[in-house]
Short mmCIF file of C-alpha atoms in Angstrom, two decimals:
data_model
loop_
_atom_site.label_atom_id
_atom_site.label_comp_id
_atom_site.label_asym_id
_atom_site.label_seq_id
_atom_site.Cartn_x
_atom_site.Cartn_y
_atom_site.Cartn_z
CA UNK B 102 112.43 -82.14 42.70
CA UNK B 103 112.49 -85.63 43.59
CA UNK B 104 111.22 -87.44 47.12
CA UNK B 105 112.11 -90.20 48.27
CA UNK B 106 109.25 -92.56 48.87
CA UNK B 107 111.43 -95.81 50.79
CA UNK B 108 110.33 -94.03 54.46
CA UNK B 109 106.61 -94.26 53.40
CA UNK B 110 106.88 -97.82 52.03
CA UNK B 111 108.05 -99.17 54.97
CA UNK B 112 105.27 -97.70 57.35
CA UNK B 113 102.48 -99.11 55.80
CA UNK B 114 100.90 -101.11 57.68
CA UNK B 115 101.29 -104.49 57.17
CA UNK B 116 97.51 -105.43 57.76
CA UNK B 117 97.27 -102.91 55.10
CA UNK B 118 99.15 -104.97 52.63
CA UNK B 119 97.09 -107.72 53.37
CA UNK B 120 94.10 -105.63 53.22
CA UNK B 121 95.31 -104.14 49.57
CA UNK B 122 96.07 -108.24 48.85
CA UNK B 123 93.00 -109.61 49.87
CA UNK B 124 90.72 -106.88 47.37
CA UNK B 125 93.06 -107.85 44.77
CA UNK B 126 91.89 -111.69 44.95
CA UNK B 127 88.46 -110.86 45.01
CA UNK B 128 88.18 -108.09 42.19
CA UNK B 129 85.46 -110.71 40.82
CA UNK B 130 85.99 -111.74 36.94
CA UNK B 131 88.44 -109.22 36.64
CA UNK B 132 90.81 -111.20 39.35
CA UNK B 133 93.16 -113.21 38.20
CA UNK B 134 92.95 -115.66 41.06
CA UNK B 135 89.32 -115.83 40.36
CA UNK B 136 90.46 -117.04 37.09
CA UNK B 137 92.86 -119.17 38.58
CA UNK B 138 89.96 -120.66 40.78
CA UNK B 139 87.83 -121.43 38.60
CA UNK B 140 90.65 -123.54 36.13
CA UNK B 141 91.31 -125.57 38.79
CA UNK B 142 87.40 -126.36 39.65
CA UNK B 143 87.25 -127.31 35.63
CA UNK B 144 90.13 -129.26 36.02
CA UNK B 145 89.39 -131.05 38.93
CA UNK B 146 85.99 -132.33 37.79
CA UNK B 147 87.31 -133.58 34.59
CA UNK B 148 87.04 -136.88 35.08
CA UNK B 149 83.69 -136.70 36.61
CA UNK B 150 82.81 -134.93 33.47
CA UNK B 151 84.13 -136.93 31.01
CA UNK B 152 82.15 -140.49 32.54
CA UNK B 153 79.16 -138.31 33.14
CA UNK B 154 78.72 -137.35 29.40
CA UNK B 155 80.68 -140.82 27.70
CA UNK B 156 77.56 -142.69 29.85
CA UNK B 157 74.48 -140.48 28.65
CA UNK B 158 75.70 -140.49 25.42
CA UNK B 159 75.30 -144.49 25.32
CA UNK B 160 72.39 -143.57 27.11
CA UNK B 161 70.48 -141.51 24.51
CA UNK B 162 72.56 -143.36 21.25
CA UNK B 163 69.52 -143.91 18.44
CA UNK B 164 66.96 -142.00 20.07
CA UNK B 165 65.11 -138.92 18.96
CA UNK B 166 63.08 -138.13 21.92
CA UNK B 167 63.14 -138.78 25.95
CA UNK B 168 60.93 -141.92 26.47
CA UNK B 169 60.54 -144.94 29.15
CA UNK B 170 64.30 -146.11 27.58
CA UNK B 171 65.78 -142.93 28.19
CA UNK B 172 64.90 -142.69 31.37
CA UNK B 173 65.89 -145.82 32.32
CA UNK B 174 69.14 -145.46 31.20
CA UNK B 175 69.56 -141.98 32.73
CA UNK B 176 68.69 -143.49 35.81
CA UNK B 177 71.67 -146.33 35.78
CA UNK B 178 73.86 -143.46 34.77
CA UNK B 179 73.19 -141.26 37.95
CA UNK B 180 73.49 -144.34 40.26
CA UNK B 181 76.84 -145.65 38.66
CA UNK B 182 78.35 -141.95 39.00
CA UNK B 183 77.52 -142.06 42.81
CA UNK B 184 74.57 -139.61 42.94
CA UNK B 185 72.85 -142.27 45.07
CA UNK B 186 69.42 -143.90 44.19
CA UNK B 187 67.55 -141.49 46.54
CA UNK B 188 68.70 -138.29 44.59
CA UNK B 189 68.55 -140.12 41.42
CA UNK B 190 65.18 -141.17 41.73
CA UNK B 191 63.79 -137.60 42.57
CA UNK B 192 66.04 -136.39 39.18
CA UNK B 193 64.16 -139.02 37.05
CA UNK B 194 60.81 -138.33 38.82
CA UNK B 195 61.48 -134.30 37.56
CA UNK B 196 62.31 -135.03 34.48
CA UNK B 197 59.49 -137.27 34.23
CA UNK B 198 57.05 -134.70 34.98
CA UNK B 199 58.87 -132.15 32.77
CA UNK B 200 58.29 -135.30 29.43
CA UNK B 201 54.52 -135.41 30.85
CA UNK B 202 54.29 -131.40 30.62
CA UNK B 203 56.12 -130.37 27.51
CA UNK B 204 54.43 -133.33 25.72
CA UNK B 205 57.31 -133.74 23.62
CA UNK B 206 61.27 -133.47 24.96
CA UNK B 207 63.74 -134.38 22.49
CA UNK B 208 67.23 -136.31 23.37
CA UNK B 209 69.48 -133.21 22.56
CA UNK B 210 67.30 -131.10 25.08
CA UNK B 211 68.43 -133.41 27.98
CA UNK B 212 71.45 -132.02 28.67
CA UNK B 213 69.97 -128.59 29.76
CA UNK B 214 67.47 -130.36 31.73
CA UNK B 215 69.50 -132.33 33.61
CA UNK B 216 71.50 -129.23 34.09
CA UNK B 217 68.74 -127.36 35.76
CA UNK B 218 67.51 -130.15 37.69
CA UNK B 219 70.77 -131.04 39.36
CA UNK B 220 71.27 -127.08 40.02
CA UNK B 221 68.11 -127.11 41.65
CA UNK B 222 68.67 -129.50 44.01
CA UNK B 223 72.16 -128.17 44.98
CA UNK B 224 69.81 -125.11 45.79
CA UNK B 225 67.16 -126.52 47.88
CA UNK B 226 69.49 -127.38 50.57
CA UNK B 227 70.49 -125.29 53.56
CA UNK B 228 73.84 -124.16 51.85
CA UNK B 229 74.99 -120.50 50.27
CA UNK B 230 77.38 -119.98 47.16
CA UNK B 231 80.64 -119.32 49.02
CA UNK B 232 83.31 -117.26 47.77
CA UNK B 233 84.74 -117.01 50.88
CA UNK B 234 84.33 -118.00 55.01
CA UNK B 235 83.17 -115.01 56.93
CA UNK B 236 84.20 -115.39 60.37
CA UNK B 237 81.58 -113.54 62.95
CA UNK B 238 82.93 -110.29 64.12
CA UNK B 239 80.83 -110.55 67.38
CA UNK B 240 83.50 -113.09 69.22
CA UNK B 241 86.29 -115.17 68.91
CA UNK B 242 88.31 -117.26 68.65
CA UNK B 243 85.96 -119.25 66.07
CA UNK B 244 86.24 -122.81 66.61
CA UNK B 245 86.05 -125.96 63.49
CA UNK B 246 86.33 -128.91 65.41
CA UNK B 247 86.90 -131.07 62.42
CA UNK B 248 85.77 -135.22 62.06
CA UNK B 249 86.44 -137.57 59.86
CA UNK B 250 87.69 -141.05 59.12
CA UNK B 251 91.66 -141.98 58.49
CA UNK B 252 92.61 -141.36 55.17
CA UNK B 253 90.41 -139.18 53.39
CA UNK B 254 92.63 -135.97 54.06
CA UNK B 255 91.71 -134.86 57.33
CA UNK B 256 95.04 -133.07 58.47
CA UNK B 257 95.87 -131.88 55.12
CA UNK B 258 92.36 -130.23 55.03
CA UNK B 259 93.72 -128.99 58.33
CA UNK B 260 96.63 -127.52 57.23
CA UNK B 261 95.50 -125.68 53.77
CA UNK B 262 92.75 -124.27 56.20
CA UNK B 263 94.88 -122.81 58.29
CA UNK B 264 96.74 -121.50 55.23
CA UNK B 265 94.22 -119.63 53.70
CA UNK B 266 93.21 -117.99 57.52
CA UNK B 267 96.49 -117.15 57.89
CA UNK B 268 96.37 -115.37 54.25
CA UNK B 269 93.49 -113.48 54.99
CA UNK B 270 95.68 -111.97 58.25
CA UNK B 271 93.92 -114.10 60.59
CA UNK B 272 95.78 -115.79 63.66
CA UNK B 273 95.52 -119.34 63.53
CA UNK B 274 95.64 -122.00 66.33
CA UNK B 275 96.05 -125.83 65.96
CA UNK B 276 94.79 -128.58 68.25
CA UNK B 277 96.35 -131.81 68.09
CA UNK B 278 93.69 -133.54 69.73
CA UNK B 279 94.14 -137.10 67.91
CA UNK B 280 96.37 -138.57 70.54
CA UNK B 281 96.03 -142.23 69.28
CA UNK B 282 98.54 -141.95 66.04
CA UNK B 283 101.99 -140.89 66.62
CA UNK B 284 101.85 -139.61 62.91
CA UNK B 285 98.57 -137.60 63.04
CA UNK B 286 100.12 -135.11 65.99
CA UNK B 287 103.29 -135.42 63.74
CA UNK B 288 101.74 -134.45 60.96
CA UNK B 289 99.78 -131.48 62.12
CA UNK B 290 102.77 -130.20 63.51
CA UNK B 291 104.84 -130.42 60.16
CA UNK B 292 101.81 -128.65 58.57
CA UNK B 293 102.06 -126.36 61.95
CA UNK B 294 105.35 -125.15 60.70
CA UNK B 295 104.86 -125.29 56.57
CA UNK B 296 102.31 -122.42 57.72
CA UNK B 297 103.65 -120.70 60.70
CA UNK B 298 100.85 -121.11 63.01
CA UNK B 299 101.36 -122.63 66.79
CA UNK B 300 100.39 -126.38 67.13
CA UNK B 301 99.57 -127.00 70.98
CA UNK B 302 99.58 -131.23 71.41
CA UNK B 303 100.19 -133.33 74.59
CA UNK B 304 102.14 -137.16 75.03
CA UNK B 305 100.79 -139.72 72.62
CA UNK B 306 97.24 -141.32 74.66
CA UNK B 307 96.42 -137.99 76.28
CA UNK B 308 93.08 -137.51 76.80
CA UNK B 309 91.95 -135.66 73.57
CA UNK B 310 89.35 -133.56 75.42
CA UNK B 311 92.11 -132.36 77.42
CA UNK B 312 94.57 -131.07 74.31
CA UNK B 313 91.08 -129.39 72.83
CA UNK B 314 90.92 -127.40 76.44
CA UNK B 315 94.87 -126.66 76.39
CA UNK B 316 94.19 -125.17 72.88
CA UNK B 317 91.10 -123.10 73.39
CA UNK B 318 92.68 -121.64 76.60
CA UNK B 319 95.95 -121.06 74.88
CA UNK B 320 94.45 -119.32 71.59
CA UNK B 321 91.57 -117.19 73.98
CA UNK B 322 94.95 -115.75 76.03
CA UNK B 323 96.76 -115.08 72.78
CA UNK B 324 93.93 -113.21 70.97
CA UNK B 325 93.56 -116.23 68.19
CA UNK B 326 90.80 -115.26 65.07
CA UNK B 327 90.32 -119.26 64.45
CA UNK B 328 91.22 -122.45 66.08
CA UNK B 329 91.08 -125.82 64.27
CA UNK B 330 90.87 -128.95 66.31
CA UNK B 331 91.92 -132.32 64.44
CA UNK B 332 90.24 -135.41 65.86
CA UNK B 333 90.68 -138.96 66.30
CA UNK B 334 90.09 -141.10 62.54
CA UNK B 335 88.91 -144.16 63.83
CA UNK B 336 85.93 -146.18 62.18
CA UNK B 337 82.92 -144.38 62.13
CA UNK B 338 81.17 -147.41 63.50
CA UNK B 339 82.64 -147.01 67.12
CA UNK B 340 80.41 -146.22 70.01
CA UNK B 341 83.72 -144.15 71.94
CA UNK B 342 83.56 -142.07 69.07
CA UNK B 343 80.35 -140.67 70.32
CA UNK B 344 81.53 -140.54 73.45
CA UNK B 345 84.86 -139.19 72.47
CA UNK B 346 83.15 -136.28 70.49
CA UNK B 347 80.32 -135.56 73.09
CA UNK B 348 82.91 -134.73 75.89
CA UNK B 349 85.57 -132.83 73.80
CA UNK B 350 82.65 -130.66 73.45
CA UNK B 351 81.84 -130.43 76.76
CA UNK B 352 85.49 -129.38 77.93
CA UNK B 353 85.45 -126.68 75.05
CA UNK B 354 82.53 -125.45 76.76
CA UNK B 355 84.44 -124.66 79.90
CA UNK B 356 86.56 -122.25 77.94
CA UNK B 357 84.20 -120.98 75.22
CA UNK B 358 80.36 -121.74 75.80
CA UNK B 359 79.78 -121.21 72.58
CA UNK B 360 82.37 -123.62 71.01
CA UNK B 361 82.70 -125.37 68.97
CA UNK B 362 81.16 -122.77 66.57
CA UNK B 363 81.63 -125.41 63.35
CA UNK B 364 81.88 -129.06 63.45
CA UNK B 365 83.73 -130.02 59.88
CA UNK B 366 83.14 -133.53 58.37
CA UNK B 367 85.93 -134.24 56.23
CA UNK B 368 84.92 -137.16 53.46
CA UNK B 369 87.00 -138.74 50.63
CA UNK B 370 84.83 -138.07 47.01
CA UNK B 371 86.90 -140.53 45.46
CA UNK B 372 85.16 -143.90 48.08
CA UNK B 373 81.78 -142.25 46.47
CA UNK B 374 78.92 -144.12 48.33
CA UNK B 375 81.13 -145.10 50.93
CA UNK B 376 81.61 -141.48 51.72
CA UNK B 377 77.49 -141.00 51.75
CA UNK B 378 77.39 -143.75 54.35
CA UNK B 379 80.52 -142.39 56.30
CA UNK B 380 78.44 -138.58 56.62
CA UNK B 381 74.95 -140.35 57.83
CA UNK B 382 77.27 -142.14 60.14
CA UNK B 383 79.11 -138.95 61.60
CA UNK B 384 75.21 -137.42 61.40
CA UNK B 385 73.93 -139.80 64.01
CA UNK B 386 76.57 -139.20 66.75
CA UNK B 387 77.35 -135.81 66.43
CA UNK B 388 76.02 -132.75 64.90
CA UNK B 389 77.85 -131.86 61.70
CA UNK B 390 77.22 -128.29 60.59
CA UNK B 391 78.98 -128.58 57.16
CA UNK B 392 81.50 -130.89 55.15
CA UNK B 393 84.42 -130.95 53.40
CA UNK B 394 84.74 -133.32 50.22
CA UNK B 395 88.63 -134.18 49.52
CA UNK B 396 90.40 -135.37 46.11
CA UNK B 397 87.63 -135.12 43.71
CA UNK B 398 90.18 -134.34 41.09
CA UNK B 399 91.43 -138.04 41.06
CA UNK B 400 88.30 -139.57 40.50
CA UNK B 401 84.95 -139.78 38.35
CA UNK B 402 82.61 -140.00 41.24
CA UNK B 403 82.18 -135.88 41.69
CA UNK B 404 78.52 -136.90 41.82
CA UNK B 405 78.64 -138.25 45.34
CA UNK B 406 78.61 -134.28 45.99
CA UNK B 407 75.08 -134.09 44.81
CA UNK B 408 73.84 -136.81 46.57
CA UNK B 409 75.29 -135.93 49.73
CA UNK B 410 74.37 -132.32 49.56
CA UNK B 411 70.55 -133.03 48.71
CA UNK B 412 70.27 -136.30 51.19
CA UNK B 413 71.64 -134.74 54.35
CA UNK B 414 70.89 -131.30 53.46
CA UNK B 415 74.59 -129.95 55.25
CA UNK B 416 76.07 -127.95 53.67
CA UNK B 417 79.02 -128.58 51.49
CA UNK B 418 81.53 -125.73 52.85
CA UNK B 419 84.96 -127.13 51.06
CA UNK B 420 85.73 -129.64 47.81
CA UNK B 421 89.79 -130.70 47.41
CA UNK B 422 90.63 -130.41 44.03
CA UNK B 423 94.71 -131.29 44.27
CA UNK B 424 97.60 -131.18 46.33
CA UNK B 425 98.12 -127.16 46.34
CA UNK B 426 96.84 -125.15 49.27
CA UNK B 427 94.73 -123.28 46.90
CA UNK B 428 92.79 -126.29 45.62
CA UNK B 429 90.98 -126.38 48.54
CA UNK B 430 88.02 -124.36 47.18
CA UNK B 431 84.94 -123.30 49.20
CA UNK B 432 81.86 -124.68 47.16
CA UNK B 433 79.66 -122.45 45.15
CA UNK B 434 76.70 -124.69 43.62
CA UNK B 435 76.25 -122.19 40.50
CA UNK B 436 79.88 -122.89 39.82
CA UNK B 437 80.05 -126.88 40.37
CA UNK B 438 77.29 -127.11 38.13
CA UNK B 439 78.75 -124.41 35.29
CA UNK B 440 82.25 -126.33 35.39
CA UNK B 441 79.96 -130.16 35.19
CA UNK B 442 78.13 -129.06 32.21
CA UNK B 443 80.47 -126.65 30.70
CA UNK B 444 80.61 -126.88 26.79
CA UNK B 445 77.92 -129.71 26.72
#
């Protein structure tokens, strides 16, 4: 006897499907998409990799054992990959007292402690390994009011956000709350319909604080999971950014007294120290709860990552690896540092 199945196919549920989709992707090593993940993380420090390991191999060439020299050179080969002098000077101090312990540390050991040193570091800040954003169950919608200068990805981050909510069933609202570019609201909007979630914007030179409070009002009556705000990119260095930020808060407030839950700093890896200086700048007039680090796979300056994560101990939440909505990984220390040193 044979059934036919088509009436039960089409009743699942389609939360369900997503459901049955979502414990696919996360089936751990078994998961393709895992796999997937973590070719594109290997991939998109390559070039970080390759100067990292070409410059300490100059740095150790003729020498038997980690001495004065050594050091030295490992130090100009952190700074020159954009760790920063801060972080590189507490590396070399480590390492130092490792020489001073083990009496005796020899050249082709320095690889592994490097390793460890750099992992450590990643895990003394106030960050997690993230395989995925947990929204709070206990409200919503969950607001990312996201910063960041012009150019370093901002709306794009934006958009491949709003992406992977959606993916995970979640309904997404967009705010359009940089009302000074013509091409910012446009863009949003494009990337508004690429992913099927509502963009709510006002006339260009509307008060931003205002399209923030049309958004949160319009998501809270719809029943929204997540609502992203995009934000003006002007210099950092501006005093009405400060001013800007502080009373788009306040307005959110009015709707959600909570929001916004997340404030997002969005930085370009590939302007390395300019991107450290960018973050303490967005840390002095706002509160930034975690960061997103754009187009690392274009560049050799991945190390900017280390020295922002241990300087202004916020967490790293996001690093852009390509153009693809999945190369917008969440950061997992253990993993940036496995994929950095990998074969070496």
């Amino acid at each position: 006897m044979q059934y036919d199945l088509r009436p039960l196919f089409f009743a699942i549920s389609p939360k369900f499907i997503i459901f049955a989709q979502n414990l696919y992707c996360n089936m751990g090593i078994f998961g393709f998409f895992n796999k997937e993940k973590k070719e594109t993380l290997d991939k998109g420090l390559e070039k970080t990799k390759t100067s990292v390991f070409d410059k300490l191999a100059r740095a150790v060439a003729g020498k038997s054992k980690v001495d004065d020299d050594v050091l030295d050179n490992l130090e100009e080969v952190l700074i020159t990959s954009d760790v920063g002098v801060e972080t590189t000077l507490k590396i070399i101090e480590r390492i130092e007292e490792r020489v001073a312990r083990d009496k005796y540390v020899s050249t082709s050991e320095l690889n592994a402690i490097l390793r460890d040193e750099i992992a450590s570091l990643l895990a003394e800040n106030n960050s997690d390994d993230n395989d995925n954003w947990d929204l709070p169950s206990d409200h919503r919608p969950y607001v990312i009011l996201v910063v960041g200068v012009n150019g370093v990805g901002k709306t794009t981050t934006i958009g491949k956000l709003a992406w992977q909510f959606k993916q995970e069933g979640k309904q997404v609202w967009l705010g359009a709350a940089d009302t000074f570019r013509a091409a910012a609201v446009e863009q949003l909007c494009i990337w508004g319909e690429r992913v099927g979630v509502p963009v709510v914007k006002q006339q260009m030179g509307s008060d931003p604080a205002s399209v923030a409070f049309d958004t949160l009002q319009s998501a809270k009556a719809n029943g929204a999971d997540v609502v992203l705000i995009d934000t003006a990119g002007r210099l950092h260095n501006k005093v009405g950014l400060m001013n800007e930020l502080k009373k788009i808060k306040e307005v959110m407030k009015k709707v959600l007294p909570d929001a916004p839950d997340e404030v997002l700093l969005v930085l370009d890896g590939s302007t390395g120290q300019n991107a450290f200086e960018q973050a303490k700048q967005f840390s002095a007039v706002t509160q930034i709860t975690s960061l997103a680090i754009t187009k690392l796979d274009g560049t050799a300056k991945g190390g900017v990552v280390i020295g922002i994560s241990d300087q202004l101990k916020v967490p790293v939440k996001y690093i852009g690896l390509g153009e693809g909505m999945q190369d917008l990984q969440l950061f997992n220390k253990r993993q940036f540092v496995d994929s950095l040193f990998k074969n070496e």
